[in-house]
Coordinates of C-alpha atoms and ligand atoms in Angstrom, one line a residue:
Chain A
M1 CA -20.0 -6.4 5.2
I2 CA -18.3 -5.3 8.4
K3 CA -17.7 -7.7 11.1
V4 CA -16.2 -6.4 14.4
E5 CA -15.1 -8.8 17.0
H6 CA -14.0 -8.0 20.5
L7 CA -12.2 -4.9 19.3
S8 CA -10.3 -3.0 22.1
K9 CA -7.9 -0.1 22.2
V10 CA -5.8 0.8 25.2
Y11 CA -3.5 3.8 25.4
G12 CA -1.1 3.4 28.2
N13 CA -3.5 2.7 31.1
R14 CA -6.4 4.5 29.5
V15 CA -9.0 2.3 28.0
A16 CA -10.4 4.0 24.8
V17 CA -12.5 1.2 23.4
W18 CA -13.3 -2.0 25.2
D19 CA -14.5 -5.2 23.7
L20 CA -16.6 -3.9 20.9
S21 CA -18.4 -6.3 18.7
F22 CA -21.1 -5.7 15.9
D23 CA -22.0 -7.0 12.6
L24 CA -23.1 -4.8 9.7
K25 CA -24.9 -6.2 6.6
K26 CA -24.5 -4.6 3.2
G27 CA -26.6 -1.5 2.7
E28 CA -27.2 -0.8 6.3
I29 CA -26.5 2.6 7.9
L30 CA -25.1 2.3 11.4
G31 CA -25.2 5.3 13.7
F32 CA -22.4 5.4 16.2
L33 CA -23.6 7.5 19.1
G34 CA -21.8 8.6 22.2
P35 CA -20.7 11.7 24.2
N36 CA -17.3 13.2 23.8
G37 CA -14.5 10.8 24.5
A38 CA -16.6 7.8 24.1
G39 CA -14.3 6.1 21.6
K40 CA -16.1 6.7 18.4
T41 CA -13.1 8.1 16.5
T42 CA -10.8 5.4 18.0
T43 CA -13.0 2.6 16.7
M44 CA -13.2 4.1 13.2
R45 CA -9.4 4.5 13.1
M46 CA -9.1 0.8 13.9
I47 CA -11.5 -0.3 11.3
T48 CA -9.9 1.9 8.6
G49 CA -6.4 0.7 9.5
F50 CA -5.0 4.1 10.8
I51 CA -4.3 2.5 14.2
P52 CA -4.1 -1.2 15.0
P53 CA -6.3 -2.5 17.8
S54 CA -4.9 -3.7 21.1
S55 CA -6.9 -6.8 20.8
G56 CA -9.7 -8.1 18.7
T57 CA -10.3 -8.2 15.1
A58 CA -12.4 -6.8 12.3
T59 CA -13.1 -7.8 8.7
V60 CA -14.2 -5.5 6.1
A61 CA -15.9 -7.0 2.9
G62 CA -14.4 -10.3 3.9
Y63 CA -10.7 -9.0 4.4
D64 CA -9.2 -9.1 7.8
I65 CA -7.8 -5.6 8.9
A66 CA -4.6 -7.1 10.2
E67 CA -3.9 -9.6 7.5
E68 CA -4.9 -7.7 4.3
P69 CA -4.8 -4.0 5.2
L70 CA -4.3 -2.9 1.8
K71 CA -7.4 -4.7 0.5
V72 CA -9.4 -3.4 3.4
K73 CA -8.3 0.2 2.7
G74 CA -9.2 -0.2 -1.0
E75 CA -12.8 -0.9 0.1
I76 CA -13.2 2.0 2.4
G77 CA -14.0 5.7 2.0
Y78 CA -13.1 7.5 5.2
L79 CA -13.9 11.0 6.3
C80 CA -11.9 11.6 9.4
E81 CA -12.7 14.1 12.2
A82 CA -10.9 17.0 10.6
P83 CA -11.3 16.9 6.7
P84 CA -7.9 15.7 5.5
V85 CA -7.5 18.4 2.8
Y86 CA -4.3 20.0 1.5
R87 CA -5.2 23.7 1.8
E88 CA -3.0 24.9 -1.0
M89 CA -4.6 22.6 -3.6
S90 CA -7.7 23.4 -5.7
V91 CA -10.8 21.2 -5.1
K92 CA -10.5 19.6 -8.3
S93 CA -6.8 18.7 -8.3
Y94 CA -7.2 17.6 -4.7
L95 CA -10.0 15.2 -5.7
K96 CA -8.0 13.9 -8.6
F97 CA -5.1 13.3 -6.3
V98 CA -7.2 11.3 -3.8
A99 CA -8.9 9.3 -6.8
R100 CA -5.4 8.3 -8.0
L101 CA -4.4 7.4 -4.5
K102 CA -7.4 5.1 -4.2
K103 CA -6.5 3.5 -7.6
V104 CA -9.4 4.8 -9.6
P105 CA -8.5 3.8 -13.2
R106 CA -7.6 6.5 -15.6
S107 CA -10.5 5.9 -17.9
R108 CA -13.0 6.3 -15.1
M109 CA -11.4 9.4 -13.5
N110 CA -13.5 12.1 -15.1
H111 CA -16.7 10.2 -14.4
C112 CA -15.7 9.7 -10.7
L113 CA -14.7 13.3 -10.4
D114 CA -17.8 14.8 -11.8
R115 CA -20.0 12.4 -9.8
A116 CA -18.4 13.4 -6.5
L117 CA -18.4 17.1 -7.2
Q118 CA -22.1 17.0 -8.2
L119 CA -23.2 14.8 -5.2
C120 CA -21.5 17.0 -2.7
G121 CA -22.6 20.2 -4.4
L122 CA -19.2 21.4 -5.1
E123 CA -19.4 22.2 -8.9
D124 CA -19.3 25.9 -8.4
V125 CA -16.2 25.8 -6.3
A126 CA -14.2 23.1 -8.3
G127 CA -11.5 25.5 -9.3
R128 CA -11.0 27.3 -5.9
V129 CA -8.3 26.7 -3.5
I130 CA -9.4 24.7 -0.6
G131 CA -7.8 27.0 2.0
N132 CA -10.0 29.7 0.9
L133 CA -13.3 27.8 1.2
S134 CA -15.6 28.2 4.2
K135 CA -15.6 25.5 6.9
G136 CA -18.7 23.9 5.6
Y137 CA -17.4 23.7 2.0
R138 CA -14.2 22.2 3.4
Q139 CA -16.3 19.5 5.2
R140 CA -18.0 18.8 1.8
V141 CA -14.7 18.4 0.1
G142 CA -13.8 15.9 2.9
L143 CA -17.0 14.1 2.1
A144 CA -16.4 14.2 -1.7
Q145 CA -12.9 12.7 -1.0
A146 CA -14.5 9.8 0.9
I147 CA -17.0 8.7 -1.8
I148 CA -14.9 9.6 -5.0
H149 CA -13.8 5.9 -5.6
K150 CA -17.3 4.5 -4.9
P151 CA -16.1 2.4 -2.0
A152 CA -18.2 -0.5 -0.7
V153 CA -18.0 0.9 2.9
L154 CA -18.2 4.5 4.0
I155 CA -16.9 5.6 7.3
L156 CA -17.8 9.0 8.3
D157 CA -16.7 10.6 11.6
E158 CA -19.2 13.4 12.5
P159 CA -20.0 14.1 8.8
T160 CA -22.2 17.1 9.4
V161 CA -20.1 19.0 11.8
G162 CA -19.8 22.7 10.8
L163 CA -22.6 22.6 8.3
D164 CA -25.6 24.9 8.0
P165 CA -29.0 23.4 8.5
R166 CA -29.8 23.2 4.8
Q167 CA -26.4 21.5 4.1
I168 CA -27.0 19.1 7.0
R169 CA -30.2 18.1 5.4
D170 CA -28.5 17.7 2.1
I171 CA -25.8 15.6 3.4
R172 CA -28.2 13.4 5.3
S173 CA -30.3 12.7 2.3
L174 CA -27.1 12.0 0.4
I175 CA -26.1 9.4 2.9
T176 CA -29.4 7.8 2.7
E177 CA -29.1 7.9 -1.1
L178 CA -25.7 6.2 -1.0
S179 CA -26.7 3.4 1.3
G180 CA -28.3 0.5 -0.5
E181 CA -25.2 0.1 -2.7
Q182 CA -22.9 1.3 0.1
T183 CA -22.6 0.3 3.8
V184 CA -22.2 3.2 6.0
I185 CA -21.0 3.9 9.6
L186 CA -21.3 7.4 10.9
S187 CA -20.5 8.8 14.1
T188 CA -22.3 11.7 15.9
H189 CA -23.4 13.1 19.1
I190 CA -26.4 14.8 17.6
L191 CA -29.4 12.6 18.0
P192 CA -31.8 13.6 15.3
E193 CA -29.1 12.7 12.9
V194 CA -29.4 9.1 13.9
T195 CA -33.2 8.9 13.8
V196 CA -33.3 10.6 10.4
T197 CA -30.5 8.6 8.6
C198 CA -29.5 5.4 10.4
S199 CA -31.1 1.9 10.3
R200 CA -29.2 0.8 13.3
V201 CA -27.7 2.5 16.3
I202 CA -25.0 1.6 18.6
I203 CA -24.7 3.9 21.7
I204 CA -21.2 3.8 23.2
S205 CA -20.0 5.4 26.4
E206 CA -16.6 5.3 27.9
G207 CA -15.5 2.7 25.2
Q208 CA -18.2 0.4 25.9
V209 CA -21.5 -0.4 24.0
V210 CA -24.4 0.4 26.2
A211 CA -27.1 -0.4 23.6
E212 CA -27.5 -1.7 20.2
D213 CA -30.8 -1.8 18.4
T214 CA -32.8 -0.4 15.5
V215 CA -33.9 3.2 16.2
E216 CA -37.5 2.0 16.7
G217 CA -36.4 -0.7 19.1
L218 CA -34.5 1.7 21.3
T219 CA -37.3 4.3 21.5
E220 CA -39.8 1.4 22.2
G221 CA -37.6 -0.1 24.9
L222 CA -37.9 3.0 26.9
S223 CA -41.7 3.8 26.3
K224 CA -42.4 0.6 28.5
S225 CA -42.1 3.2 31.2
E226 CA -43.6 6.4 30.0
T227 CA -43.5 9.9 31.3
M228 CA -46.6 12.0 32.0
T229 CA -46.5 15.7 32.3
L230 CA -49.0 16.8 35.0
R231 CA -50.3 20.4 35.6
V232 CA -52.4 21.1 38.6
E233 CA -54.2 24.2 40.1
R234 CA -52.7 23.8 43.6
T235 CA -50.7 21.3 45.5
P236 CA -52.4 20.0 48.8
E237 CA -50.5 18.7 51.6
G238 CA -48.7 15.4 50.8
F239 CA -49.8 15.6 47.1
Q240 CA -46.5 14.5 45.8
G241 CA -46.1 11.8 48.3
A242 CA -49.6 10.4 47.4
L243 CA -48.5 10.2 43.7
A244 CA -45.2 8.5 44.4
A245 CA -47.0 6.1 46.8
L246 CA -48.9 4.6 43.8
D247 CA -47.6 1.1 43.0
Q248 CA -46.7 1.7 39.3
V249 CA -45.3 5.1 39.6
V250 CA -41.6 5.0 39.3
D251 CA -40.6 8.5 39.8
V252 CA -42.2 11.9 40.5
A253 CA -40.2 15.0 39.6
V254 CA -41.2 18.6 40.3
E255 CA -40.6 20.7 37.3
S256 CA -42.2 23.9 38.6
P257 CA -44.4 24.3 41.7
N258 CA -47.6 23.2 40.0
R259 CA -46.1 21.1 37.3
F260 CA -44.8 17.5 37.6
Q261 CA -43.1 14.9 35.5
V262 CA -44.4 11.5 36.5
R263 CA -42.8 8.4 35.2
L264 CA -44.9 5.3 35.4
E265 CA -45.2 1.8 34.1
G266 CA -48.3 -0.3 33.3
G267 CA -49.9 1.8 30.5
D268 CA -53.6 2.8 30.4
A269 CA -54.5 1.3 33.8
T270 CA -51.8 3.2 35.7
R271 CA -52.7 6.4 33.9
A272 CA -56.4 6.1 34.8
L273 CA -55.3 5.5 38.4
L274 CA -53.1 8.5 38.3
A275 CA -55.8 10.7 37.1
N276 CA -58.2 9.4 39.7
T277 CA -55.6 10.0 42.5
V278 CA -55.0 13.5 41.3
V279 CA -58.7 14.4 41.2
R280 CA -59.5 12.8 44.6
S281 CA -56.7 14.8 46.2
G282 CA -58.5 18.0 45.2
A283 CA -55.5 19.4 43.4
G284 CA -57.6 20.5 40.4
L285 CA -56.3 18.7 37.4
L286 CA -55.6 21.1 34.6
E287 CA -53.5 19.1 32.3
M288 CA -52.2 15.6 31.9
A289 CA -50.2 14.7 28.8
R290 CA -48.0 11.9 27.7
S291 CA -44.4 13.0 26.7
T292 CA -43.2 10.3 24.3
A293 CA -39.7 9.2 24.7
T294 CA -37.3 10.6 22.3
L295 CA -34.1 9.0 21.4
E296 CA -32.5 11.9 23.5
E297 CA -34.0 10.4 26.6
V298 CA -32.9 6.9 25.7
F299 CA -29.4 8.2 25.1
L300 CA -29.3 10.2 28.4
K301 CA -30.7 7.4 30.3
L302 CA -28.3 4.8 28.9
V303 CA -25.3 6.9 29.1
T304 CA -25.9 8.3 32.6
E305 CA -27.4 5.2 34.4
E306 CA -24.6 2.9 33.2
P307 CA -23.3 1.4 36.4
E308 CA -19.9 2.8 37.3
G309 CA -16.7 1.0 37.9
E310 CA -15.7 -1.0 34.8
V311 CA -13.6 1.5 33.1
A312 CA -10.0 1.8 34.5
Chain B
M1 CA 5.0 2.6 -8.8
S2 CA 2.1 4.8 -9.8
A3 CA 1.4 5.5 -6.2
I4 CA 4.9 6.6 -5.6
L5 CA 4.6 8.9 -8.6
T6 CA 1.2 10.3 -7.6
I7 CA 2.6 11.2 -4.1
A8 CA 5.8 12.6 -5.6
K9 CA 3.8 14.7 -8.0
R10 CA 1.5 16.2 -5.4
E11 CA 4.6 17.0 -3.2
I12 CA 6.3 18.9 -6.1
Q13 CA 3.2 20.9 -6.8
S14 CA 2.9 21.7 -3.2
Y15 CA 6.4 23.0 -3.1
F16 CA 5.8 25.4 -5.8
A17 CA 2.4 26.5 -4.4
S18 CA 4.4 28.2 -1.7
P19 CA 7.6 30.3 -1.8
I20 CA 9.6 27.6 -0.3
A21 CA 10.9 25.9 -3.4
Y22 CA 11.6 29.2 -5.1
T23 CA 13.4 30.6 -2.1
I24 CA 15.5 27.5 -1.6
I25 CA 16.5 27.5 -5.4
V26 CA 17.4 31.0 -5.3
I27 CA 19.6 30.8 -2.1
V28 CA 21.5 27.8 -3.3
L29 CA 22.1 29.3 -6.8
L30 CA 23.2 32.6 -5.2
M31 CA 25.7 30.8 -3.0
M32 CA 27.0 28.5 -5.8
G33 CA 27.3 31.6 -8.0
F34 CA 29.3 33.3 -5.3
G35 CA 31.6 30.3 -5.2
F36 CA 31.8 30.4 -8.9
L37 CA 33.0 34.0 -8.9
R38 CA 35.3 33.4 -6.1
G39 CA 37.1 30.8 -8.2
L40 CA 36.7 32.3 -11.7
L41 CA 38.1 35.8 -10.8
P42 CA 41.6 34.8 -9.5
Y43 CA 41.7 32.1 -12.1
S44 CA 41.2 34.4 -15.0
A45 CA 43.5 37.0 -13.4
L46 CA 46.4 34.4 -13.2
F47 CA 45.6 33.1 -16.6
T48 CA 45.5 36.5 -18.4
A49 CA 48.8 37.4 -16.6
N50 CA 50.7 34.4 -17.9
A51 CA 48.8 31.5 -19.3
A52 CA 51.8 29.2 -19.8
M53 CA 53.1 29.6 -16.3
A54 CA 49.7 29.1 -14.8
E55 CA 49.2 25.9 -16.7
E56 CA 52.7 24.7 -15.5
A57 CA 51.9 25.5 -11.9
G58 CA 48.8 23.3 -12.1
I59 CA 46.3 26.2 -11.9
N60 CA 43.4 24.8 -13.7
I61 CA 39.7 24.9 -13.6
R62 CA 39.3 21.9 -11.4
N63 CA 41.6 23.1 -8.8
Y64 CA 40.3 26.6 -8.8
I65 CA 36.7 26.9 -9.7
V66 CA 35.3 23.5 -9.0
R67 CA 36.9 23.2 -5.7
E68 CA 35.5 26.6 -4.6
M69 CA 32.0 25.6 -5.9
I70 CA 32.0 22.3 -4.2
F71 CA 32.8 24.0 -1.0
W72 CA 29.8 26.4 -1.4
A73 CA 27.5 23.6 -2.5
Q74 CA 28.2 21.8 0.7
I75 CA 27.5 25.0 2.7
S76 CA 24.3 26.0 0.9
M77 CA 22.8 22.5 0.7
M78 CA 23.5 21.9 4.3
L79 CA 21.5 25.0 5.1
C80 CA 18.8 24.6 2.7
M81 CA 18.0 21.0 2.2
P82 CA 16.7 20.5 5.7
A83 CA 14.4 23.4 5.1
L84 CA 13.1 21.6 2.1
S85 CA 12.6 18.3 3.9
M86 CA 11.2 19.5 7.2
R87 CA 7.7 19.7 6.2
L88 CA 7.4 16.3 4.4
F89 CA 5.7 14.3 7.2
S90 CA 5.5 16.9 9.8
E91 CA 2.9 19.0 8.0
E92 CA 0.8 15.9 7.0
K93 CA 0.6 14.8 10.7
K94 CA -0.4 18.4 11.8
N95 CA -3.1 18.8 9.1
G96 CA -4.5 15.4 9.5
T97 CA -3.8 14.5 6.0
A98 CA -1.6 11.7 7.4
E99 CA -4.9 10.1 8.1
L100 CA -5.8 10.1 4.5
L101 CA -2.4 8.7 3.3
M102 CA -2.3 6.0 5.9
T103 CA -5.8 4.8 5.2
S104 CA -5.3 4.7 1.5
P105 CA -4.3 1.6 -0.4
V106 CA -0.6 2.4 -0.5
T107 CA 2.1 0.8 1.5
T108 CA 4.4 2.8 4.0
T109 CA 7.3 2.2 1.7
Q110 CA 5.5 3.7 -1.3
L111 CA 4.6 6.6 0.9
V112 CA 8.2 7.1 2.0
L113 CA 9.5 6.8 -1.6
G114 CA 6.9 9.1 -3.0
K115 CA 7.8 11.8 -0.5
Y116 CA 11.5 11.4 -1.0
L117 CA 11.2 11.4 -4.7
G118 CA 9.2 14.7 -4.5
A119 CA 12.0 16.4 -2.5
V120 CA 14.8 14.9 -4.5
S121 CA 13.1 16.3 -7.6
I122 CA 13.5 19.7 -6.3
L123 CA 17.2 19.0 -5.8
G124 CA 17.4 17.8 -9.4
I125 CA 15.9 21.1 -10.6
I126 CA 18.6 22.9 -8.6
L127 CA 21.3 20.9 -10.1
A128 CA 19.9 21.3 -13.7
L129 CA 20.0 25.2 -13.1
C130 CA 23.5 24.9 -11.9
S131 CA 24.6 23.7 -15.4
V132 CA 24.7 27.5 -16.3
F133 CA 28.1 27.5 -14.6
P134 CA 29.9 25.1 -16.8
I135 CA 28.1 26.6 -19.7
I136 CA 29.7 29.9 -19.0
L137 CA 33.0 28.2 -18.7
E138 CA 32.6 26.7 -22.0
L139 CA 32.6 30.1 -23.4
L140 CA 35.9 31.0 -21.6
A141 CA 37.9 27.8 -21.6
N142 CA 37.5 24.0 -21.6
P143 CA 35.4 23.2 -18.4
E144 CA 36.5 19.6 -18.3
W145 CA 33.0 18.1 -18.7
A146 CA 33.9 14.8 -17.1
A147 CA 35.0 16.4 -13.9
M148 CA 31.9 18.6 -14.0
G149 CA 29.8 15.6 -14.3
T150 CA 31.3 13.7 -11.2
A151 CA 31.0 17.0 -9.3
A152 CA 27.3 17.2 -10.1
L153 CA 27.0 13.5 -9.0
G154 CA 28.7 14.3 -5.8
M155 CA 26.3 17.3 -5.2
L156 CA 23.4 15.0 -5.9
L157 CA 24.6 12.3 -3.5
Y158 CA 25.3 14.8 -0.8
G159 CA 22.0 16.5 -1.2
M160 CA 20.2 13.1 -1.2
V161 CA 21.7 12.1 2.0
I162 CA 20.5 15.3 3.7
L163 CA 17.0 14.9 2.3
A164 CA 16.9 11.3 3.5
I165 CA 17.9 12.3 7.1
G166 CA 15.4 15.3 7.0
L167 CA 12.6 13.0 5.8
F168 CA 13.4 10.7 8.7
A169 CA 13.4 13.6 11.1
S170 CA 10.1 14.9 9.9
S171 CA 8.5 11.6 10.5
L172 CA 9.4 11.9 14.2
T173 CA 7.4 15.1 15.0
E174 CA 4.6 17.3 13.8
N175 CA 6.6 20.3 14.5
Q176 CA 8.6 21.5 11.5
I177 CA 11.2 23.4 13.4
V178 CA 12.0 20.4 15.6
A179 CA 12.3 18.4 12.3
L180 CA 14.7 21.1 11.0
L181 CA 16.8 21.2 14.0
T182 CA 16.9 17.3 14.3
T183 CA 18.2 17.2 10.6
Y184 CA 21.0 19.6 11.5
A185 CA 21.9 17.6 14.6
L186 CA 22.0 14.4 12.6
F187 CA 23.8 15.7 9.6
L188 CA 26.3 18.1 11.1
P189 CA 28.4 15.2 12.8
L190 CA 28.6 13.4 9.5
W191 CA 29.9 16.5 7.8
L192 CA 32.4 17.5 10.5
V193 CA 33.8 14.1 11.1
D194 CA 36.0 14.6 8.0
S195 CA 38.1 17.1 10.0
M196 CA 38.5 14.6 13.0
V197 CA 40.0 11.8 11.0
G198 CA 43.5 11.1 12.0
F199 CA 43.5 12.1 15.6
M200 CA 41.8 9.0 17.1
G201 CA 43.8 6.2 15.8
G202 CA 43.0 2.7 15.1
I203 CA 39.5 1.3 14.2
L204 CA 37.8 4.5 15.3
D205 CA 39.7 6.4 12.8
E206 CA 38.7 4.0 10.1
I207 CA 35.0 4.3 10.9
L208 CA 35.2 8.0 11.0
A209 CA 36.9 8.1 7.7
G210 CA 34.3 5.7 6.3
L211 CA 31.4 8.0 7.4
A212 CA 33.1 11.3 6.0
I213 CA 30.5 12.6 3.7
G214 CA 32.5 15.8 3.1
K215 CA 35.4 13.8 1.7
M216 CA 33.0 12.0 -0.7
I217 CA 31.9 15.2 -2.3
R218 CA 35.4 16.7 -2.5
M219 CA 36.8 13.5 -4.1
L220 CA 34.0 13.5 -6.7
G221 CA 34.5 17.2 -7.3
Q222 CA 38.1 16.5 -8.3
G223 CA 36.9 13.8 -10.7
L224 CA 38.0 10.9 -8.5
V225 CA 35.5 8.2 -8.4
D226 CA 35.9 5.6 -5.7
S227 CA 33.4 2.8 -5.1
H228 CA 33.5 3.6 -1.4
H229 CA 32.5 7.1 -2.0
L230 CA 29.5 5.9 -4.1
F231 CA 28.6 3.3 -1.4
L232 CA 28.6 5.6 1.5
P233 CA 25.7 7.9 0.4
V234 CA 23.7 5.0 -1.0
F235 CA 24.1 3.3 2.4
L236 CA 23.0 6.4 4.3
V237 CA 20.1 7.0 2.3
S238 CA 18.8 3.5 2.6
V239 CA 19.4 3.4 6.3
F240 CA 17.4 6.6 6.9
L241 CA 14.5 5.8 4.5
F242 CA 14.3 2.5 6.3
L243 CA 14.2 4.1 9.6
C244 CA 11.5 6.4 8.4
T245 CA 9.3 3.5 7.4
Q246 CA 9.8 2.0 10.8
V247 CA 8.8 5.2 12.6
L248 CA 5.7 5.6 10.5
E249 CA 4.8 1.9 11.2
S250 CA 5.4 2.1 14.9
N251 CA 3.4 5.4 15.3
R252 CA 0.5 3.3 14.5
W253 CA 1.2 1.0 17.2
R254 CA 1.1 3.5 19.9
Ligands
ATP1 N1 -3.5 9.1 20.9 C1 -4.2 9.0 22.1 N2 -3.4 8.8 23.2 C2 -4.1 8.6 24.4 N3 -5.4 8.6 24.6 C3 -6.1 8.8 23.5 C4 -5.5 8.9 22.2 N4 -6.6 9.1 21.2 C5 -7.8 8.9 22.0 N5 -7.5 8.8 23.3 C6 -8.5 8.7 24.4 O1 -9.4 7.7 24.0 C7 -10.7 8.1 24.4 C8 -11.7 8.0 23.2 O2 -11.3 9.0 22.3 P1 -12.1 9.2 20.9 O3 -11.4 10.3 20.2 O4 -12.2 8.0 20.3 O5 -13.4 9.9 21.4 P2 -14.7 10.2 20.4 O6 -15.9 9.4 20.8 O7 -14.4 10.3 19.1 O8 -15.1 11.7 21.1 P3 -15.6 13.0 20.3 O9 -17.0 12.9 20.3 O10 -15.0 14.1 21.3 O11 -15.0 13.1 19.0 C9 -10.7 9.5 25.0 O12 -10.6 9.4 26.4 C10 -9.2 10.0 24.5 O13 -8.7 10.8 25.5
MG2 MG1 -14.4 11.8 17.6

């Protein structure tokens, strides 16, 4: 449905996005994850045709973004970073305007309008002026605007920013609902969002892809090395060194005087060995628990451990 | 076509959602009304004093009233039209709604024409309201409707030129004040060039005379229709609308 090939964007001598490629099938939800300034918004703007790429191409629903931009734009619903609303308009007249702009036929106008209002929970404020709505409601109007013409592709730039927890849950389930018939790309720097809604994740940092996988794949990848939380009664001389000296232990971090985070590889065998070592050292083992890798760890690991030096 | 109308319609609604359109309409009408009275009062004084002599001396509505009104039309539109056009693209850029327009299935040309049509509609409303002046004259004397018609055409073309320049200026910046000042800076020379004609000599003089927008509206105000005076505004409008599409396109290439 969406095919991105070697997309790059360079502003002056600043690289915003570098050599980005991915392929998205119909009905998939792609989470675009990255810290501030990673290039998420820039990538979305290139796919939606707001800015042209410096090099590379993308096709949406079979249309090339450079050759048939109008066809591409017709297939996309786009919620940009700041909801693109006219503050002086009422919710209803604004959505009608967008629907006409997106070439919704007159006969389907009312149906599309009602559907968007209902899906985004806007029925109660349909007659109100957008400028007087709260930020969260304005965000919902932005979302309604993106889905009003039932586009084949939805591109959402941080769709849950500024919403309260209940609204966030509603919007997430809405996105999940919409997939299936619609292909979705959403960007975020909130990790649970990706775990909850997305089928695939691309982690991007400083304009480059650092990981691309399913959510499960990514968490699994990290759990080859696992982290154990260790609590002991006392720490005899050389205790930490003894642990670190074990072959399969990658790293020992002191959390508080009697509490350690031990990263190790090799699964059960290493864990048994670790327990043995602790007991033999006479530290008095109080607790040893496995902390499962969250996507957050994957994210931090990938983003912070990326070797430096390739972005100008 | 429907995309152009959709954009134009929203533009008009948005003008009337704020006091901008009302204020501008009122200011232009007040200044035109002032011009009307400035012409009408001496004219009727002369006419009631000695109608036959006034007629003989060539004191007629066209010379007296329309001339005065055309002058005030120029001043009021030069002041007010840039205020009408300054927000057209600047505001969209600032609010981020440009991102909606530029990612919708409409071409840049449709976008520019839609915006322009929206602003020109407000100008049309102003001109329609200005028809009260000839109607008042009709009650007093023969207002020479043909000359009134060409005067209105002159005002329309004059306003359209300013709006085209203003639209172009607003595509350059997201700051409305900058757009306003740029419009003044671009239009004022076109308007003032009129008074420079005849001092340069040669080809330069001819170029200046060709660009004199003030002369265009004055001639039309006198009922003198000349193909050059129709060509000039059409040319200027096309140039600035074209430049505007180029600016919007090139913004995306940055
Ligand atoms: N118009 C521009 N001119 C110059 N540099 C730009 C421009 N737009 C973006 N950049 C740069 O490109 C990089 C990527 O920006 P982008 O907005 O895509 O990040 P992002 O991933 O969306 O970040 P955030 O999470 O903060 O929204 C940043 O370093 C930014 O400074
Ligand atoms: Mg962003």
